[in-house]
Short mmCIF file of C-alpha atoms and ligand atoms in Angstrom, two decimals:
data_model
loop_
_atom_site.label_atom_id
_atom_site.label_comp_id
_atom_site.label_asym_id
_atom_site.label_seq_id
_atom_site.Cartn_x
_atom_site.Cartn_y
_atom_site.Cartn_z
CA MET A 272 -0.42 5.75 -30.41
CA THR A 273 -2.84 3.95 -28.10
CA THR A 274 -6.23 5.44 -27.35
CA GLU A 275 -6.74 3.21 -24.32
CA THR A 276 -6.92 4.87 -20.91
CA ALA A 277 -6.03 3.34 -17.56
CA SER A 278 -9.37 4.22 -16.08
CA PRO A 279 -12.45 2.32 -15.11
CA PRO A 280 -15.64 3.09 -17.04
CA ALA A 281 -16.56 6.77 -17.48
CA LEU A 282 -18.10 8.51 -14.50
CA SER A 283 -21.45 10.22 -14.58
CA PRO A 284 -21.16 13.87 -13.47
CA ASN A 285 -22.58 13.24 -10.00
CA ALA A 286 -20.91 9.91 -9.29
CA GLY A 287 -17.99 9.32 -6.94
CA ARG A 288 -14.49 9.54 -8.35
CA LEU A 289 -14.25 5.72 -8.43
CA ALA A 290 -17.84 4.90 -9.35
CA GLY A 291 -18.16 1.76 -11.43
CA ALA A 292 -14.68 0.55 -10.46
CA THR A 293 -13.67 -2.61 -8.64
CA ALA A 294 -10.62 -2.65 -6.37
CA LEU A 295 -8.53 -5.22 -4.56
CA ILE A 296 -6.82 -3.88 -1.43
CA THR A 297 -4.29 -5.94 0.56
CA GLY A 298 -3.73 -5.27 4.26
CA ALA A 299 -7.19 -3.71 4.53
CA SER A 300 -7.95 -4.73 8.13
CA ARG A 301 -6.45 -1.66 9.82
CA GLY A 302 -4.23 1.37 9.47
CA ILE A 303 -3.58 2.78 6.01
CA GLY A 304 -5.27 -0.10 4.13
CA ARG A 305 -8.47 0.33 6.10
CA ALA A 306 -8.46 4.09 5.48
CA ILE A 307 -8.01 3.43 1.75
CA ALA A 308 -10.94 0.97 1.80
CA GLU A 309 -13.15 3.57 3.48
CA ALA A 310 -12.12 6.31 1.05
CA PHE A 311 -12.60 4.05 -2.01
CA ALA A 312 -16.06 3.05 -0.76
CA ARG A 313 -17.00 6.70 -0.27
CA GLU A 314 -15.93 7.35 -3.88
CA GLY A 315 -18.16 4.56 -5.18
CA ALA A 316 -15.82 1.59 -5.72
CA ASP A 317 -16.73 -2.02 -5.02
CA LEU A 318 -14.08 -3.68 -2.91
CA PHE A 319 -12.33 -7.00 -2.40
CA LEU A 320 -10.44 -6.79 0.88
CA SER A 321 -7.66 -8.95 2.23
CA ALA A 322 -5.64 -9.52 5.42
CA THR A 323 -3.91 -12.52 7.00
CA ALA A 324 -7.11 -13.55 8.82
CA ARG A 325 -10.66 -13.13 7.53
CA ALA A 326 -11.90 -12.28 11.04
CA ASN A 327 -9.71 -9.15 11.00
CA LEU A 328 -11.77 -7.86 8.06
CA ALA A 329 -15.23 -8.24 9.60
CA ASP A 330 -15.45 -4.67 10.85
CA ILE A 331 -14.27 -2.91 7.69
CA GLU A 332 -16.37 -5.21 5.47
CA ALA A 333 -19.49 -4.27 7.45
CA HIS A 334 -18.53 -0.61 7.24
CA VAL A 335 -18.11 -0.73 3.45
CA ALA A 336 -21.33 -2.69 2.98
CA ALA A 337 -23.17 -0.09 5.05
CA ALA A 338 -21.94 2.54 2.59
CA GLY A 339 -23.86 0.65 -0.09
CA ARG A 340 -20.86 -0.82 -1.85
CA ARG A 341 -20.40 -4.42 -2.95
CA VAL A 342 -17.72 -5.93 -0.71
CA ALA A 343 -16.07 -9.32 -0.41
CA GLY A 344 -12.95 -10.50 1.33
CA ALA A 345 -10.49 -13.32 1.85
CA ALA A 346 -7.54 -14.22 4.04
CA ALA A 347 -4.23 -14.29 2.22
CA ASP A 348 -0.57 -14.16 3.19
CA VAL A 349 0.98 -12.03 0.46
CA ALA A 350 4.34 -13.67 1.14
CA ASP A 351 2.91 -16.95 -0.12
CA GLU A 352 2.54 -17.22 -3.89
CA ALA A 353 -0.23 -19.83 -3.79
CA SER A 354 -2.16 -17.72 -1.31
CA VAL A 355 -1.88 -14.68 -3.60
CA GLU A 356 -3.04 -16.71 -6.61
CA ALA A 357 -6.11 -17.87 -4.68
CA LEU A 358 -6.81 -14.30 -3.58
CA PHE A 359 -6.61 -12.99 -7.12
CA ALA A 360 -8.80 -15.75 -8.48
CA ALA A 361 -11.40 -15.09 -5.78
CA THR A 362 -11.42 -11.38 -6.64
CA VAL A 363 -11.92 -12.03 -10.35
CA GLU A 364 -14.65 -14.53 -9.55
CA ALA A 365 -16.42 -12.05 -7.27
CA PHE A 366 -16.30 -9.04 -9.59
CA GLY A 367 -15.47 -10.35 -13.05
CA GLY A 368 -12.72 -7.81 -13.55
CA ILE A 369 -10.36 -5.76 -11.39
CA ASP A 370 -9.80 -2.09 -12.23
CA ILE A 371 -7.61 -1.08 -9.28
CA VAL A 372 -5.10 -2.99 -7.15
CA VAL A 373 -3.63 -1.47 -3.99
CA ASN A 374 -0.54 -3.24 -2.62
CA ASN A 375 -0.63 -2.06 0.96
CA ALA A 376 0.09 -5.15 3.12
CA GLY A 377 3.40 -4.73 4.89
CA ILE A 378 5.42 -5.40 8.01
CA TYR A 379 8.21 -3.57 9.82
CA THR A 380 11.24 -4.83 11.71
CA GLY A 381 13.76 -2.33 13.02
CA LYS A 382 17.19 -3.01 14.43
CA PRO A 383 20.83 -2.17 13.70
CA PHE A 384 22.17 -3.60 10.45
CA THR A 385 24.52 -6.05 12.19
CA GLU A 386 21.76 -7.51 14.38
CA TYR A 387 19.34 -8.74 11.69
CA THR A 388 19.16 -12.49 11.34
CA ALA A 389 18.81 -13.85 7.82
CA ASP A 390 15.32 -15.06 8.74
CA GLU A 391 14.24 -11.59 9.86
CA PHE A 392 15.61 -10.03 6.68
CA ASP A 393 13.93 -12.73 4.62
CA ARG A 394 10.50 -12.29 6.25
CA VAL A 395 10.42 -8.52 5.66
CA MET A 396 11.51 -9.02 2.05
CA ARG A 397 8.97 -11.83 1.55
CA VAL A 398 5.99 -9.78 2.73
CA ASN A 399 6.92 -6.30 1.49
CA ALA A 400 8.88 -7.00 -1.70
CA TYR A 401 7.92 -10.50 -2.91
CA GLY A 402 4.33 -9.95 -1.75
CA THR A 403 4.06 -6.80 -3.83
CA PHE A 404 5.77 -8.53 -6.76
CA HIS A 405 3.40 -11.53 -6.71
CA VAL A 406 0.26 -9.39 -6.59
CA MET A 407 1.59 -6.99 -9.23
CA GLN A 408 2.44 -9.80 -11.63
CA LEU A 409 -1.09 -11.20 -11.49
CA ALA A 410 -2.60 -7.72 -11.65
CA LEU A 411 -0.54 -6.76 -14.70
CA ARG A 412 -1.45 -9.95 -16.60
CA HIS A 413 -5.13 -9.37 -15.79
CA MET A 414 -5.00 -5.69 -16.74
CA GLN A 415 -3.03 -6.35 -19.94
CA GLY A 416 -5.93 -8.52 -21.05
CA ARG A 417 -8.36 -5.64 -20.45
CA GLY A 418 -6.20 -2.81 -21.81
CA ARG A 419 -6.58 -0.71 -18.66
CA GLY A 420 -5.93 -0.68 -14.91
CA LYS A 421 -4.42 1.16 -11.99
CA ILE A 422 -1.89 -0.22 -9.53
CA VAL A 423 -1.11 1.76 -6.37
CA ASN A 424 1.79 0.53 -4.26
CA ILE A 425 2.30 1.70 -0.70
CA ALA A 426 6.07 2.11 -0.43
CA SER A 427 7.61 4.52 2.11
CA THR A 428 10.04 7.38 2.41
CA ALA A 429 12.30 4.45 3.40
CA GLY A 430 11.98 3.36 -0.24
CA LYS A 431 13.65 6.54 -1.49
CA TRP A 432 16.03 7.63 1.25
CA GLU A 433 18.36 6.09 3.83
CA SER A 434 17.15 5.60 7.41
CA PRO A 435 18.89 4.22 10.52
CA ASN A 436 18.16 0.83 12.09
CA GLN A 437 15.79 -0.46 9.44
CA ALA A 438 17.97 -1.88 6.67
CA ALA A 439 15.60 -4.77 5.89
CA TYR A 440 12.50 -2.56 5.74
CA ASN A 441 14.42 0.05 3.76
CA ALA A 442 15.67 -2.55 1.26
CA SER A 443 12.16 -3.98 0.86
CA LYS A 444 10.65 -0.56 0.17
CA HIS A 445 13.41 0.37 -2.28
CA ALA A 446 12.39 -2.83 -4.07
CA VAL A 447 8.75 -1.68 -4.13
CA VAL A 448 9.83 1.61 -5.73
CA ALA A 449 11.88 -0.26 -8.35
CA LEU A 450 8.99 -2.66 -9.09
CA THR A 451 6.68 0.35 -9.48
CA ARG A 452 8.94 2.08 -11.98
CA CYS A 453 9.75 -1.03 -14.04
CA ALA A 454 6.11 -2.14 -14.25
CA ALA A 455 5.03 1.42 -15.13
CA LEU A 456 7.51 1.63 -17.97
CA GLU A 457 6.67 -1.78 -19.42
CA ASN A 458 2.90 -1.31 -19.21
CA ALA A 459 2.23 2.34 -20.04
CA ALA A 460 1.39 1.60 -23.67
CA ALA A 461 -0.98 -1.14 -22.51
CA GLY A 462 -3.12 1.48 -20.74
CA ILE A 463 -1.98 0.52 -17.23
CA ARG A 464 -0.79 3.07 -14.68
CA VAL A 465 1.49 2.05 -11.81
CA ASN A 466 2.37 4.56 -9.08
CA ALA A 467 3.52 4.46 -5.47
CA ILE A 468 2.90 6.48 -2.33
CA CYS A 469 5.85 7.03 0.00
CA PRO A 470 4.57 8.00 3.45
CA GLY A 471 6.71 9.19 6.32
CA PHE A 472 5.49 8.44 9.86
CA VAL A 473 1.80 7.50 9.94
CA GLU A 474 -0.07 6.93 13.19
CA THR A 475 -0.95 3.21 12.90
CA ASP A 476 -0.20 -0.03 14.75
CA MET A 477 3.05 -0.22 12.77
CA ILE A 478 4.45 2.71 14.73
CA GLY A 479 4.12 0.44 17.79
CA GLU A 480 7.04 -1.50 16.27
CA PHE A 481 9.18 1.55 17.05
CA GLU A 482 9.14 0.64 20.74
CA GLY A 483 12.41 -1.18 20.13
CA HIS A 484 13.94 2.02 18.77
CA ALA A 485 12.72 3.88 21.87
CA ALA A 486 14.24 1.26 24.18
CA ARG A 487 17.51 1.41 22.29
CA ALA A 488 17.54 5.18 22.73
CA GLY A 489 16.77 4.75 26.46
CA MET A 490 13.47 6.63 26.09
CA GLU A 491 9.86 6.05 27.06
CA PHE A 492 7.78 5.33 23.95
CA ASP A 493 5.64 8.48 24.30
CA ALA A 494 8.73 10.66 24.64
CA PHE A 495 10.25 8.90 21.62
CA LYS A 496 7.10 9.56 19.58
CA ALA A 497 7.15 13.22 20.63
CA ALA A 498 10.78 13.42 19.48
CA MET A 499 9.76 11.84 16.15
CA ALA A 500 7.03 14.45 15.70
CA ALA A 501 9.49 17.23 16.54
CA ARG A 502 11.67 16.10 13.60
CA ILE A 503 8.74 16.63 11.21
CA PRO A 504 8.40 20.20 9.90
CA THR A 505 4.59 20.08 10.25
CA GLY A 506 5.11 18.95 13.86
CA ARG A 507 2.97 15.82 13.81
CA LEU A 508 2.66 12.27 12.56
CA LEU A 509 0.36 11.70 9.57
CA GLN A 510 -3.09 10.15 9.82
CA PRO A 511 -3.99 7.14 7.60
CA GLU A 512 -6.73 9.16 5.86
CA GLU A 513 -4.10 11.52 4.48
CA ILE A 514 -2.51 8.61 2.60
CA ALA A 515 -5.94 7.44 1.43
CA HIS A 516 -6.61 10.80 -0.27
CA ILE A 517 -3.58 10.25 -2.51
CA ALA A 518 -4.60 6.64 -3.18
CA VAL A 519 -8.01 7.83 -4.41
CA TYR A 520 -6.30 10.26 -6.77
CA LEU A 521 -3.91 7.61 -8.11
CA ALA A 522 -6.80 5.16 -8.59
CA SER A 523 -9.02 7.68 -10.37
CA PRO A 524 -9.02 8.96 -13.96
CA GLU A 525 -7.63 12.26 -12.62
CA SER A 526 -4.14 10.70 -12.58
CA ASP A 527 -4.26 9.03 -16.01
CA GLY A 528 -1.33 11.15 -17.17
CA MET A 529 0.96 9.83 -14.44
CA THR A 530 2.83 6.57 -14.19
CA GLY A 531 5.97 5.37 -12.43
CA GLN A 532 5.70 8.13 -9.83
CA THR A 533 6.58 7.83 -6.15
CA ILE A 534 4.62 10.49 -4.27
CA SER A 535 6.09 11.37 -0.89
CA ILE A 536 3.90 12.51 1.98
CA SER A 537 5.91 13.10 5.11
CA GLY A 538 4.90 16.43 6.64
CA GLY A 539 7.98 17.88 4.97
CA MET A 540 10.38 15.45 6.69
CA ARG A 541 11.68 14.48 3.26
CA MET A 542 11.53 16.82 0.31
CA GLY A 543 11.99 16.00 -3.36
P1 NAP B 605 -0.49 -1.86 10.05
O1 NAP B 605 -1.44 -1.00 10.78
O2 NAP B 605 0.47 -2.70 10.80
O3 NAP B 605 -1.33 -2.76 9.02
C1 NAP B 605 -0.68 -3.71 8.24
C2 NAP B 605 -1.70 -4.41 7.36
O4 NAP B 605 -0.99 -5.38 6.55
C3 NAP B 605 -2.73 -5.18 8.15
O5 NAP B 605 -3.95 -5.11 7.47
C4 NAP B 605 -2.18 -6.60 8.14
O6 NAP B 605 -3.20 -7.58 8.20
C5 NAP B 605 -1.55 -6.66 6.76
N1 NAP B 605 -0.53 -7.69 6.65
C6 NAP B 605 0.60 -7.83 7.38
N2 NAP B 605 1.31 -8.89 6.97
C7 NAP B 605 0.61 -9.44 5.94
C8 NAP B 605 0.80 -10.57 5.11
N3 NAP B 605 1.88 -11.36 5.24
N4 NAP B 605 -0.12 -10.84 4.17
C9 NAP B 605 -1.22 -10.06 4.02
N5 NAP B 605 -1.46 -8.99 4.78
C10 NAP B 605 -0.57 -8.68 5.73
O7 NAP B 605 0.44 -1.00 9.08
P2 NAP B 605 0.22 0.38 8.29
O8 NAP B 605 1.01 1.41 8.98
O9 NAP B 605 -1.20 0.61 8.00
O10 NAP B 605 1.03 0.00 6.97
C11 NAP B 605 0.41 -0.21 5.72
C12 NAP B 605 1.48 -0.04 4.64
O11 NAP B 605 2.01 1.27 4.72
C13 NAP B 605 2.67 -0.99 4.80
O12 NAP B 605 3.11 -1.43 3.53
C14 NAP B 605 3.72 -0.10 5.44
O13 NAP B 605 5.03 -0.54 5.19
C15 NAP B 605 3.41 1.22 4.78
N6 NAP B 605 3.92 2.38 5.51
C16 NAP B 605 3.56 2.64 6.80
C17 NAP B 605 4.08 3.75 7.44
C18 NAP B 605 3.74 4.10 8.86
O14 NAP B 605 4.40 5.01 9.43
N7 NAP B 605 2.74 3.49 9.48
C19 NAP B 605 4.98 4.59 6.77
C20 NAP B 605 5.32 4.30 5.46
C21 NAP B 605 4.79 3.19 4.83
P3 NAP B 605 -3.57 -8.43 9.53
O15 NAP B 605 -4.78 -7.77 10.11
O16 NAP B 605 -3.86 -9.79 9.02
O17 NAP B 605 -2.38 -8.38 10.44
#
């Protein structure tokens, strides 16, 4: 039986829940990734942040630095393997070791199944599925060498259930769930924990991509969004911070007993 834990160094009683930890977060410029960066910084983690353009990170980097955390960043396209390798190397160089990796970068394309071009399908798979795979592979090798680590993947309710007019996104998020479970199983004894969060509708720029769905339904976007909220038992879309709370838990020692889990947060839209 291994005595290793997945956690970063022990916390002092008054420290944040991630004190002493270093984390790499992809897609940290806005939306859910930015909220996770803010929450991790509040809990005492040092952060390496990434997005497709470095300029997009300026605001969140300044915010994290103002909280007294060490922060660095780099542009990387997670769909590009060489770009991911450079990102990972830069993170290791900046911090020496990586305790937590959050695979959050993602894109959305919605349209009826029969209307997707192969290129559109490919791009969504490249960013959401291959991107997560590339980062996870490097993270797992790094963490195996240290005997500990936490990987948090941002999947979606679309990764666990069917949904109309988003076959490519749905397929990519089902892949993220499968990658989470397989990596968790293979790496549990090595002290590494791999879990996913499956959000429903979260109020971010990505929801703007639903304008096509609204047009298809012959509705104004605001009316379409109101109809979306009405389908949610809690009556509202989620806020990015609500996803970040779960990410903190999955990154912290509090969740050391969990791996391979896919935690849904959807205002009750999906249960189970
Ligand atoms: P968002 O506001 O559109 O932000 C997406 C983030 O991903 C941005 O930081 C963006 O960086 C980055 N990104 C996009 N393509 C990238 C690439 N090729 N390489 C590296 N970074 C890239 O979206 P969000 O709603 O916060 O979504 C974050 C994650 O949550 C995604 O995986 C999404 O699928 C998932 N999710 C969202 C919802 C929702 O309702 N919003 C629901 C379930 C799951 P740039 O600044 O460079 O563009």
